[in-house]
Coordinates of C-alpha atoms and ligand atoms in Angstrom, one line a residue:
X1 CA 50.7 48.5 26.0
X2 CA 48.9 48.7 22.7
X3 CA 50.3 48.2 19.4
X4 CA 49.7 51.3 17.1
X5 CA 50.9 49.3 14.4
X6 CA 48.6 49.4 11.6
X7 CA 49.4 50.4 8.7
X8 CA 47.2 53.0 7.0
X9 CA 44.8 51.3 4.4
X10 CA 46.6 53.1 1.3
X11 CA 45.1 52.4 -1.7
X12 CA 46.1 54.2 -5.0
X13 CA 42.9 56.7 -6.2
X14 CA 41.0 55.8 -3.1
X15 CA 39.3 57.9 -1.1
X16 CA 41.3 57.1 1.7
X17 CA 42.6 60.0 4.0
X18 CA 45.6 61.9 3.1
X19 CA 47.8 64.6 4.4
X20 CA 51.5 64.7 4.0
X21 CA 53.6 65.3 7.0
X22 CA 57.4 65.0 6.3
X23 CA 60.2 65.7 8.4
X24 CA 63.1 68.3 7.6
X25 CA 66.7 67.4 8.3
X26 CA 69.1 70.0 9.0
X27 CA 71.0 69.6 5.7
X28 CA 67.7 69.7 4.0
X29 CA 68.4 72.6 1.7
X30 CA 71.0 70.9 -0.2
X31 CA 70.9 71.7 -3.8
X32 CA 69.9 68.8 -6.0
X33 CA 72.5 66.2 -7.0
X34 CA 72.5 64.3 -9.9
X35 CA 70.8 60.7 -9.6
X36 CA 73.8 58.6 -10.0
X37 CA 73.3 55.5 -11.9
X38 CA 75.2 51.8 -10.9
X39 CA 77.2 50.4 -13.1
X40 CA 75.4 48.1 -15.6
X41 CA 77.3 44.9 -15.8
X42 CA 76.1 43.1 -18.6
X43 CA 75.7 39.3 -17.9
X44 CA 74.3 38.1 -20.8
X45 CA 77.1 36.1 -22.7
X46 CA 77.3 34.0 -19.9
X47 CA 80.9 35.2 -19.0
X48 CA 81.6 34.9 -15.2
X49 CA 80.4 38.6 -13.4
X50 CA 83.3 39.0 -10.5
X51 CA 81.2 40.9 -7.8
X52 CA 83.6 41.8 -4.2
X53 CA 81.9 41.9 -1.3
X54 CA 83.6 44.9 1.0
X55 CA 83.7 47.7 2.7
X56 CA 83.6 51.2 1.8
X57 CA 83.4 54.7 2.3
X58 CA 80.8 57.3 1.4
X59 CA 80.4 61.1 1.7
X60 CA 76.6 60.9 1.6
X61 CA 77.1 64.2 3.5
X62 CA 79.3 66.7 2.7
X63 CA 82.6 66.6 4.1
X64 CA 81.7 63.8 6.3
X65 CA 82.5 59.8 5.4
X66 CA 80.2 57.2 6.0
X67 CA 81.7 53.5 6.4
X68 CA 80.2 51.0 4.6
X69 CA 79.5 48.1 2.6
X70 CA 79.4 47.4 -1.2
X71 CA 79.3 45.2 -3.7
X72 CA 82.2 46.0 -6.1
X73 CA 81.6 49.3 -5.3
X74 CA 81.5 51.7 -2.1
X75 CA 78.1 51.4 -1.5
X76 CA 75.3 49.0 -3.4
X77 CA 76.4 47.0 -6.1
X78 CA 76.4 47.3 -10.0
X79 CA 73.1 46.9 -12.0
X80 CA 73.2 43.1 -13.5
X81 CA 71.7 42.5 -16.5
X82 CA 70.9 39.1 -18.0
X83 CA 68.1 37.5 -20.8
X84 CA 65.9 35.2 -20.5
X85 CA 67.4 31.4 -21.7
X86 CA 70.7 32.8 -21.0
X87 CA 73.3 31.8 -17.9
X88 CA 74.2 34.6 -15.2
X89 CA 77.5 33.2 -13.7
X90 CA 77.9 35.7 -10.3
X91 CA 81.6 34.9 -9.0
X92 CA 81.3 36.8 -4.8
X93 CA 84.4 37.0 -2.9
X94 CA 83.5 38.0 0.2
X95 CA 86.4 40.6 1.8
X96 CA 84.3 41.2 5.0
X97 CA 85.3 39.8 8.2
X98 CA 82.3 38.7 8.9
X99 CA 79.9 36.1 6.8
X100 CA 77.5 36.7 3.7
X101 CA 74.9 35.2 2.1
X102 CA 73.4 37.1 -1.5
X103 CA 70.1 36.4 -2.5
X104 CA 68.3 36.9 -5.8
X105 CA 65.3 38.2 -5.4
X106 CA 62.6 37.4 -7.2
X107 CA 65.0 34.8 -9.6
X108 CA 63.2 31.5 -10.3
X109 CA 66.4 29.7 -9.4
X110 CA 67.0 26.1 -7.7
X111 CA 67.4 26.4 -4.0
X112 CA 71.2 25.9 -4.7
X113 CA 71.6 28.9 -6.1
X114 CA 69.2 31.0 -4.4
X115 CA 71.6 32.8 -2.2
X116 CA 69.3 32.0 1.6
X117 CA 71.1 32.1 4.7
X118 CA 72.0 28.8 4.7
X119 CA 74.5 29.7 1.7
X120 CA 76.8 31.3 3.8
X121 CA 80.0 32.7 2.4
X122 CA 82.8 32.8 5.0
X123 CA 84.9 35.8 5.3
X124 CA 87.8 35.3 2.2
X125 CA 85.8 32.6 0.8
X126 CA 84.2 32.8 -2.9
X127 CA 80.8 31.3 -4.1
X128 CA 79.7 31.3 -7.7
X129 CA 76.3 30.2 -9.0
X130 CA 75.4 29.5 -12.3
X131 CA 71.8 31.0 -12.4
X132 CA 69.9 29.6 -15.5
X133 CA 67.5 32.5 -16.6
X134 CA 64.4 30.8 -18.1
X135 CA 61.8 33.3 -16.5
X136 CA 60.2 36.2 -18.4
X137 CA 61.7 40.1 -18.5
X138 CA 61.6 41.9 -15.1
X139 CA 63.0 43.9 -12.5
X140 CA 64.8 42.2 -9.8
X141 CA 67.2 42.8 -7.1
X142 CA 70.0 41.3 -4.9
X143 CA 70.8 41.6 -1.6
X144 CA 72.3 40.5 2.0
X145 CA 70.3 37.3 3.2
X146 CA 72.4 36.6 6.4
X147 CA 70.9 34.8 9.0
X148 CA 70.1 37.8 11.4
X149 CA 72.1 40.3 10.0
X150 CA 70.1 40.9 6.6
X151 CA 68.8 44.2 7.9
X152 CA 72.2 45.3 9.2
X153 CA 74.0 44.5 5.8
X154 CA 71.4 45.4 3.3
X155 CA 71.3 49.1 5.5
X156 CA 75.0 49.1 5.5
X157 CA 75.0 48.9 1.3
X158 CA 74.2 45.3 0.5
X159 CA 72.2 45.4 -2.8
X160 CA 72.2 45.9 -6.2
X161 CA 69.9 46.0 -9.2
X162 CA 69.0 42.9 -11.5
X163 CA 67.2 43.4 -15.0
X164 CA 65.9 40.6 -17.1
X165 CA 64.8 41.2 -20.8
X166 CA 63.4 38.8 -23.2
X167 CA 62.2 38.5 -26.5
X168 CA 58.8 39.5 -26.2
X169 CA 59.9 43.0 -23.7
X170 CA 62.2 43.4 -27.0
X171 CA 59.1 42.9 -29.3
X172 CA 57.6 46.1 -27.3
X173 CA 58.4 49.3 -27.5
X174 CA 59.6 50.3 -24.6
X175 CA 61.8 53.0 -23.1
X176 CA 64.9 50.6 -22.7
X177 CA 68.3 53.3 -22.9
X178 CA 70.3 52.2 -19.3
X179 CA 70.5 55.5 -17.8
X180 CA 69.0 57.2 -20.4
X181 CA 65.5 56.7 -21.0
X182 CA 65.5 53.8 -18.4
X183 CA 66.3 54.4 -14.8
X184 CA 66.7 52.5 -11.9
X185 CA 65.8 54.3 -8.9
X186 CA 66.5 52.4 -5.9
X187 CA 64.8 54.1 -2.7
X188 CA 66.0 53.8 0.7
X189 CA 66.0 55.7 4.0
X190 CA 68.9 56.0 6.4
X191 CA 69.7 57.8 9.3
X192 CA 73.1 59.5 10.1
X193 CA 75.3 60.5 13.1
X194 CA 76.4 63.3 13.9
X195 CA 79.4 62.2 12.2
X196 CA 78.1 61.0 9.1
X197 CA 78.2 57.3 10.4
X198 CA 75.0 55.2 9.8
X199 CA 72.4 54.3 12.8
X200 CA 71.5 50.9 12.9
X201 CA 70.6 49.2 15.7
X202 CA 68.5 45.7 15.6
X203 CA 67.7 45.8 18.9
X204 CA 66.7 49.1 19.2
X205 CA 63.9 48.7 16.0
X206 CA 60.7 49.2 16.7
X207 CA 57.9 47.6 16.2
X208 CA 57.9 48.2 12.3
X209 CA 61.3 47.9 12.0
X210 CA 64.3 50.2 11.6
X211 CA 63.1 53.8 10.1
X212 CA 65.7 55.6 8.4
X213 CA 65.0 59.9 8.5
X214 CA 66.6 60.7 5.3
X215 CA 66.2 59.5 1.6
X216 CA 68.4 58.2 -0.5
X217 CA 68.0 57.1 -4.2
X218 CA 70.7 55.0 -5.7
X219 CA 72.6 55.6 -3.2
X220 CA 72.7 59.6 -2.6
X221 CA 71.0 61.7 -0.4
X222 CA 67.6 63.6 -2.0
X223 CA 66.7 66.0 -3.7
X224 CA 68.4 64.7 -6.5
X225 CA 67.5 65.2 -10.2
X226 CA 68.6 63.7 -13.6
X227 CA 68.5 64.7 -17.3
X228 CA 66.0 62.9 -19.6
X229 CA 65.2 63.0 -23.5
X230 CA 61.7 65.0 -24.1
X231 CA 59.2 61.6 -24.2
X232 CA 58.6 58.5 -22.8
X233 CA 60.8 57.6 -19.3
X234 CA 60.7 54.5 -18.0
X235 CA 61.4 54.2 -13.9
X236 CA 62.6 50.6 -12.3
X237 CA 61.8 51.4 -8.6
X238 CA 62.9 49.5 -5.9
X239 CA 61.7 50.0 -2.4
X240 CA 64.9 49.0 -0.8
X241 CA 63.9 50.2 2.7
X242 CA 64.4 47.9 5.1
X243 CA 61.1 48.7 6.5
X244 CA 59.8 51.8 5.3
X245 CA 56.1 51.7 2.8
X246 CA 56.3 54.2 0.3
X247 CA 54.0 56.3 -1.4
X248 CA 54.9 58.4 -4.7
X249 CA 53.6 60.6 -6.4
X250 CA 54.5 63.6 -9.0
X251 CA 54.6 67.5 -7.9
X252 CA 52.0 68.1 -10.8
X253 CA 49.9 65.5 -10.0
X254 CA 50.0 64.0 -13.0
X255 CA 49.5 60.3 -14.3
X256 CA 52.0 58.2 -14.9
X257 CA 51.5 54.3 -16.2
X258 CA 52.7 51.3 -14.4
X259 CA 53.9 48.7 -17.0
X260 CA 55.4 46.3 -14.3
X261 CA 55.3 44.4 -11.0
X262 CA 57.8 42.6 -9.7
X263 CA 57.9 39.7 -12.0
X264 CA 57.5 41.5 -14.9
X265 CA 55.3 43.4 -17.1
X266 CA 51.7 43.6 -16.0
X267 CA 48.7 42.8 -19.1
X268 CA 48.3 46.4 -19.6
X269 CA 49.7 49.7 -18.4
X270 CA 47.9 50.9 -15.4
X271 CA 47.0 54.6 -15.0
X272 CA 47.8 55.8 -11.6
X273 CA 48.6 59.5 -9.8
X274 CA 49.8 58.1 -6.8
X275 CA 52.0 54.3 -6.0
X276 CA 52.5 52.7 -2.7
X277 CA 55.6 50.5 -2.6
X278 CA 56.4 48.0 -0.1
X279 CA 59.6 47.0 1.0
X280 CA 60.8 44.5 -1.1
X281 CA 58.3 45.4 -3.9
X282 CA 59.8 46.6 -7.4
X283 CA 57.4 48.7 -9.8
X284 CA 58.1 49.7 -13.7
X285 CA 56.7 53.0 -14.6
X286 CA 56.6 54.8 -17.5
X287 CA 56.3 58.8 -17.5
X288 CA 55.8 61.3 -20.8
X289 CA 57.7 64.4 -20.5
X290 CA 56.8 64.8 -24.2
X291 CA 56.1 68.2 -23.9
X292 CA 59.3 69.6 -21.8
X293 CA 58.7 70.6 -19.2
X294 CA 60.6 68.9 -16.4
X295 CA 58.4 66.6 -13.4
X296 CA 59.4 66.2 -10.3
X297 CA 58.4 62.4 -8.5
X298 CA 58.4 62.8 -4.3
X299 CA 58.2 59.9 -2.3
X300 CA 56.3 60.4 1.1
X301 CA 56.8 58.2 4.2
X302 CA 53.4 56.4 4.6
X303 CA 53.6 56.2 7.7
X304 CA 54.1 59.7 8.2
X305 CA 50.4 60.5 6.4
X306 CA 48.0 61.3 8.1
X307 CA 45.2 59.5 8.0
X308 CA 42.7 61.3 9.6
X309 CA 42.6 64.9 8.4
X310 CA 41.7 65.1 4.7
X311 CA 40.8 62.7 1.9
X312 CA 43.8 61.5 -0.1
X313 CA 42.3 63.3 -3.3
X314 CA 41.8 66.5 -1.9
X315 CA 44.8 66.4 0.4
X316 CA 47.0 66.2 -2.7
X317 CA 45.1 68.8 -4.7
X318 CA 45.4 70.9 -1.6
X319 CA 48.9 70.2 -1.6
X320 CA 49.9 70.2 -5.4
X321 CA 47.6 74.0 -5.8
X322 CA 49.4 76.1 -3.5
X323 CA 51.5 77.9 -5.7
X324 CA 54.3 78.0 -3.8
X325 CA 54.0 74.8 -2.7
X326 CA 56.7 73.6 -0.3
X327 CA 57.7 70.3 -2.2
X328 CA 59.5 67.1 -0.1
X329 CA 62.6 67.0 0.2
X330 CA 62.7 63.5 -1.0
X331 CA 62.4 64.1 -4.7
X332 CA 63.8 62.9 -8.1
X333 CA 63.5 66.0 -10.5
X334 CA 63.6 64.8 -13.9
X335 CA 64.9 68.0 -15.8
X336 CA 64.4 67.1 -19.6
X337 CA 67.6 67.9 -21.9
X338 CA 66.0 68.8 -25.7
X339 CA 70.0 67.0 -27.0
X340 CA 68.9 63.3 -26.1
X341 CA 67.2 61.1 -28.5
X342 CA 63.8 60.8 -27.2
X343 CA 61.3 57.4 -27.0
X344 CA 58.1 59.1 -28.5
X345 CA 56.7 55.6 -29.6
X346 CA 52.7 55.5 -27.4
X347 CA 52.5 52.9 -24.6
X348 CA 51.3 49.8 -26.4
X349 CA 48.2 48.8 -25.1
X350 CA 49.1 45.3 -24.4
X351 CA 52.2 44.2 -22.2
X352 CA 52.2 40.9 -21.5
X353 CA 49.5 37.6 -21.6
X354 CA 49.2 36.4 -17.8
X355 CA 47.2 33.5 -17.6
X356 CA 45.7 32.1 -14.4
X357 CA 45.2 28.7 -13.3
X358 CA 42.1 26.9 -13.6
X359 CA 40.4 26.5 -9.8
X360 CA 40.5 22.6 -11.1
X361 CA 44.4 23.1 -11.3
X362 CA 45.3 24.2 -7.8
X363 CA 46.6 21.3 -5.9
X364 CA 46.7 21.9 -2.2
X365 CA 46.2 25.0 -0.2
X366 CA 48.0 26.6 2.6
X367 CA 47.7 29.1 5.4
X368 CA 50.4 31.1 6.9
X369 CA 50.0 33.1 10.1
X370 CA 52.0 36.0 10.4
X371 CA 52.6 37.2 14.2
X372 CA 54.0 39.4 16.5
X373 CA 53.5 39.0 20.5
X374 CA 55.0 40.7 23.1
X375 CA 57.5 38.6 24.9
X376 CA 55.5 38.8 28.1
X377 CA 57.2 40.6 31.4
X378 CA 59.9 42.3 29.5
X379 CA 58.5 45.7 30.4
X380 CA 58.2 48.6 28.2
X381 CA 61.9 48.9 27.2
X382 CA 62.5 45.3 26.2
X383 CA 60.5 46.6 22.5
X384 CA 61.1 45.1 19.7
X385 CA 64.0 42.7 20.8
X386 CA 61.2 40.8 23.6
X387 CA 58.9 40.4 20.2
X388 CA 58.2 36.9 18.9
X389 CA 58.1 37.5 15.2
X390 CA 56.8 34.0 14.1
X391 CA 54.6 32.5 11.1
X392 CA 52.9 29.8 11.6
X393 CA 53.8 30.3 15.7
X394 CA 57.2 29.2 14.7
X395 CA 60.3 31.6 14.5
X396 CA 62.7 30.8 12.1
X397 CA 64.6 28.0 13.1
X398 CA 67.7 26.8 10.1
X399 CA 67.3 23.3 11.5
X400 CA 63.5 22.8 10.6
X401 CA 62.0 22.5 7.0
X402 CA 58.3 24.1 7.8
X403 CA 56.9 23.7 4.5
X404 CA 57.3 20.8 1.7
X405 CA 56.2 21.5 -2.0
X406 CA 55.6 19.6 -4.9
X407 CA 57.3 20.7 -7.9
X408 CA 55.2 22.1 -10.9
X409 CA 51.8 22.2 -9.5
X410 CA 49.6 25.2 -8.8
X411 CA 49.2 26.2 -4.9
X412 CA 47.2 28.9 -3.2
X413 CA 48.7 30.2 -0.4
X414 CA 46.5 32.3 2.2
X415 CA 48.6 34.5 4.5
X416 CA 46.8 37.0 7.9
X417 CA 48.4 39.2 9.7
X418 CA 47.5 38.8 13.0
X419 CA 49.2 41.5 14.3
X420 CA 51.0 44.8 12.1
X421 CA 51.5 45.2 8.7
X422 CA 53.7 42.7 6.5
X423 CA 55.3 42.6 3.1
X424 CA 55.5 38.6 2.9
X425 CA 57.7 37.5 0.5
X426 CA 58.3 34.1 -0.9
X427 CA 61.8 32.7 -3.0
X428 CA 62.1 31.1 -5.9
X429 CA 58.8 32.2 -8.1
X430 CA 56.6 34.7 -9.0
X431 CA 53.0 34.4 -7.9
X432 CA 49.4 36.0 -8.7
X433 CA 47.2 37.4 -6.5
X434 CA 44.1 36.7 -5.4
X435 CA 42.7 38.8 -2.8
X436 CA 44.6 41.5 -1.1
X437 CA 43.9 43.0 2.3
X438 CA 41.0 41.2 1.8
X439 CA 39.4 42.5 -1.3
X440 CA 39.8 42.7 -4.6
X441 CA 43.1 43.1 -6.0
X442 CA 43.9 46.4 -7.4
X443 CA 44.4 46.4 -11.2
X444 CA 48.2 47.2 -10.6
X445 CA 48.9 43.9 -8.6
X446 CA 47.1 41.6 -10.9
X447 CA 50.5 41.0 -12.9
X448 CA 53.3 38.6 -11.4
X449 CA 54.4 39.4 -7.8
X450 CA 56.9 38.5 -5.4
X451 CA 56.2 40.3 -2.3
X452 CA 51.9 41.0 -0.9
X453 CA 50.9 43.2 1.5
X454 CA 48.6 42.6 4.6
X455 CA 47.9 44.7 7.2
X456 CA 46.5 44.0 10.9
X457 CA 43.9 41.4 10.6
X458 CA 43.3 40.9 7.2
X459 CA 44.6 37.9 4.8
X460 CA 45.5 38.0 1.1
X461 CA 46.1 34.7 -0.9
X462 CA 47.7 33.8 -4.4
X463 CA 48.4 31.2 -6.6
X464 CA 51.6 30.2 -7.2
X465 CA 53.6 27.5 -9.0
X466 CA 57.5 26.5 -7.8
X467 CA 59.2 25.1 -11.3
X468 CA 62.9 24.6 -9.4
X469 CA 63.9 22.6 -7.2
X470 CA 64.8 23.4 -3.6
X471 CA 66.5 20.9 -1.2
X472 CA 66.4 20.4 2.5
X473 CA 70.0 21.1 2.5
X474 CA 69.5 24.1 0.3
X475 CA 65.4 25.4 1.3
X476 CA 63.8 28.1 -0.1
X477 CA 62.2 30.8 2.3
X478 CA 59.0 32.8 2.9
X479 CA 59.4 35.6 4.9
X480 CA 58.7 39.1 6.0
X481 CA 60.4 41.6 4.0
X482 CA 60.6 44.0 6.7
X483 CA 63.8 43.1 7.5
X484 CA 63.6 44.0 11.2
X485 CA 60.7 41.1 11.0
X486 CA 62.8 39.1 9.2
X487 CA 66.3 38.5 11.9
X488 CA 64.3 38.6 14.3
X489 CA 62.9 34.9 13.0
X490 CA 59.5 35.9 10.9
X491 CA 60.5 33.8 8.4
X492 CA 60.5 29.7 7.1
X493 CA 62.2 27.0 5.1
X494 CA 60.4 25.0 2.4
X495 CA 61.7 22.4 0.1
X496 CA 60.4 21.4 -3.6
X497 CA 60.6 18.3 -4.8
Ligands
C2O1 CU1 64.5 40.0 -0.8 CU2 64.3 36.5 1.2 O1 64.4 38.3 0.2
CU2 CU1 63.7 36.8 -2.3
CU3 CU1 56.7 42.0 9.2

């Protein structure tokens, strides 16, 4: 049986093809809701952040309740924020009956704290890492990291929001109002039961993973829309899919400016009309509604574009010129409110200094191989369950420490895809690109990443420096970020010492 797995060479502005097919749920004409917006817990002082791991109940859909998980609240967790040279003390209790383990993605934390599978909290246990912040402002996330239930309990609710300032995103000015002129907008898809209940099923995944069919932004279905001040807007997005590649883009067309990546904020603002997100990915943008008239961002399912009919700039204008253009479904409409104090200030031009390592400074390289092979005589219902996921033709294996690092030196790390397309994802430190899908790096993913993409058959490499220390007792991990990819063993243990 072939593998139709590739994923569609997206690039933003390219000439790539482009033709937006999306699907309509029954419930699909649901009036907009407001974008709700987690809790901001503010960890700065370095006081202890009590965060309860438990269950939950939801009525994503009216009338019905969906069970599930949360992190101090029914369903996701509260947006942590810390600073740079400060301590984030994170106190879980887990109330589940079943273990947890929480990572921080995309913290430049010791193994010890990092939150990988092997930091297991048993059901009614706590666990409380001290995270010393020393790494520059950025968007990050937590989430479930559970040895082969990460997919499961992320779907389910596990994950939250984590936002890092420091002195010199303070120095800029930026849209930084929590809620007001600075929004998180986590994105996931989920399907539902005829009951309301979530689907999941690991087994059952295909080949790319788990596909939800309906949207959800911080944690409620789309359409949903939120009230903003007449100026600048700043949007933290997070592809929280567990498998799903994004692509966004606004009803008008117009451009927006990515300031950030997922380790922070790139050199410059980027211009861009349309933004593919991986999962795992995070990307700052900043949006002028200066003049007040409302825009309306819609995420499409990449893998639900059609590559072959048009190309993507004239399938969009085709698109965004109908007049009564049938939008998606899957929108955030930000409706500006004239009563809120706006950010006017003009995007600085400069961001942020990255500066790259010398070719003299790079130490040792490596080579991953990302794989997937059909288990053989399973037949053509075994699926994705009779799939070796492996790198490096291992599968993830908690007893085996596949990589060993030095500690403050520069590496460059090549990764292929020998088979479908992979977020790969690596703990503990930011990195810079190289080469992506193997060519140049677009000018939005030259800043400090956490997660690459790489599609069937092509390799992208970066340069990358580990300033913590990870044990063999507590590893670090490089992984998939499709999380289907990830349980079922697509993943390794390094140390850094
Ligand atoms: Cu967001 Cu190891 O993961
Ligand atoms: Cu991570
Ligand atoms: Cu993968």
């Amino acid at each position: 049986m072939p593998f139709s797995l590739s994923r569609r060479h997206f690039i933003a502005g390219s000439v790539s093809a482009f033709s937006v097919g999306f699907t309509c749920p029954a419930w699909s004409n649901m009036q907009p809701t407001r974008l709700p917006i987690p809790e901001l817990v503010d960890g700065t002082n370095g006081d202890p952040v009590d965060l309860q791991i438990r269950t939950g109940k939801r009525a994503f859909l009216p009338g019905l309740e969906t069970s599930t998980l949360g992190i101090s609240q029914d369903y996701l967790g509260p947006t942590l924020r810390t600073r740079r040279n400060s301590e984030l003390n994170l106190s879980y209790t887990n109330s589940l009956s079943e273990g947890v383990a929480i990572h921080g993605h995309g913290l430049h934390v010791p193994g010890i704290v990092d939150g990988g599978p092997q930091l297991e909290i048993a059901p009614g246990d706590q666990w409380q890492p001290r995270l010393s912040i020393l790494q520059p402002a950025a968007t990050c996330w937590y989430h479930s990291h559970t040895h082969g239930k990460s997919g499961e309990q992320v779907y389910r609710g596990l994950a939250g929001m984590i936002i890092i300032d420091d002195e010199e995103s303070d120095a800029i000015d930026l849209p930084s109002r929590y809620g007001v002129d600075d929004l998180p907008v986590i994105i996931q898809d989920r399907t539902f039961d005829a009951q309301g209940q979530f689907v999941y099923s690991l087994n059952e995944a295909g080949e790319d993973g788990w596909f939800g069919e309906t949207v959800l932004i911080n944690g409620a279905i789309a359409p949903l829309v939120a009230a903003v001040p007449a100026g600048k807007v700043r949007l933290r997005v997070l592809n929280g899919a567990n498998a799903r590649f994004y692509v966004l883009a606004f009803a008008d067309n117009r451009t927006f400016f990515k300031i950030g990546s997922d380790g922070g904020l790139l050199a410059e603002p980027v211009p861009m009309t349309t933004m593919e997100m991986s999962p795992g990915e995070r990307c700052e943008v900043v949006v002028d509604l200066s003049d007040g008239a409302s825009a309306e961002l819609l995420v499409f399912f990449e893998d639900e574009i059609d590559a072959e009919e048009e190309g993507l700039i004239s399938g969009l204008q085709n698109i965004f010129s109908e007049t009564n253009a049938p939008s998606t479904n899957w929108s955030l409409k930000l409706n500006v409110d004239q009563a809120l104090v706006a950010h006017k200030a003009p995007l600085p031009d400069v961001l942020a200094s990255i500066v790259r390592p010398e070719e003299a400074e790079i130490a040792n390289v490596r080579d991953f191989v990302l794989d997937m092979e059909d288990g053989g005589d399973h037949g053509a219902h075994a699926g994705h369950a009779a799939m070796d996921m492996t790198i490096n033709g291992a599968a993830m294996d908690m007893s085996v420490i596949n990589e060993r690092v030095k500690r403050g030196v520069w590496e460059r790390w090549r990764v292929r895809s020998n088979q479908g397309a992979h977020p790969f994802h690596v703990h503990g430190c930011s990195f810079l690109i190289e080469q992506m899908e193997g060519s140049v790096t677009p000018p939005d993913q030259q800043g400090w990443k956490d997660t690459v993409v790489l599609d069937d058959d092509d390799w992208s490499e970066f340069v990358v420096r580990f300033d913590h220390p990870a044990t063999e007792q507590h590893p670090y991990m490089y992984h998939c970020h499709i999380l289907e990819h990830e349980d079922r063993g697509m993943m390794g243990q390094f140390t850094v010492t």
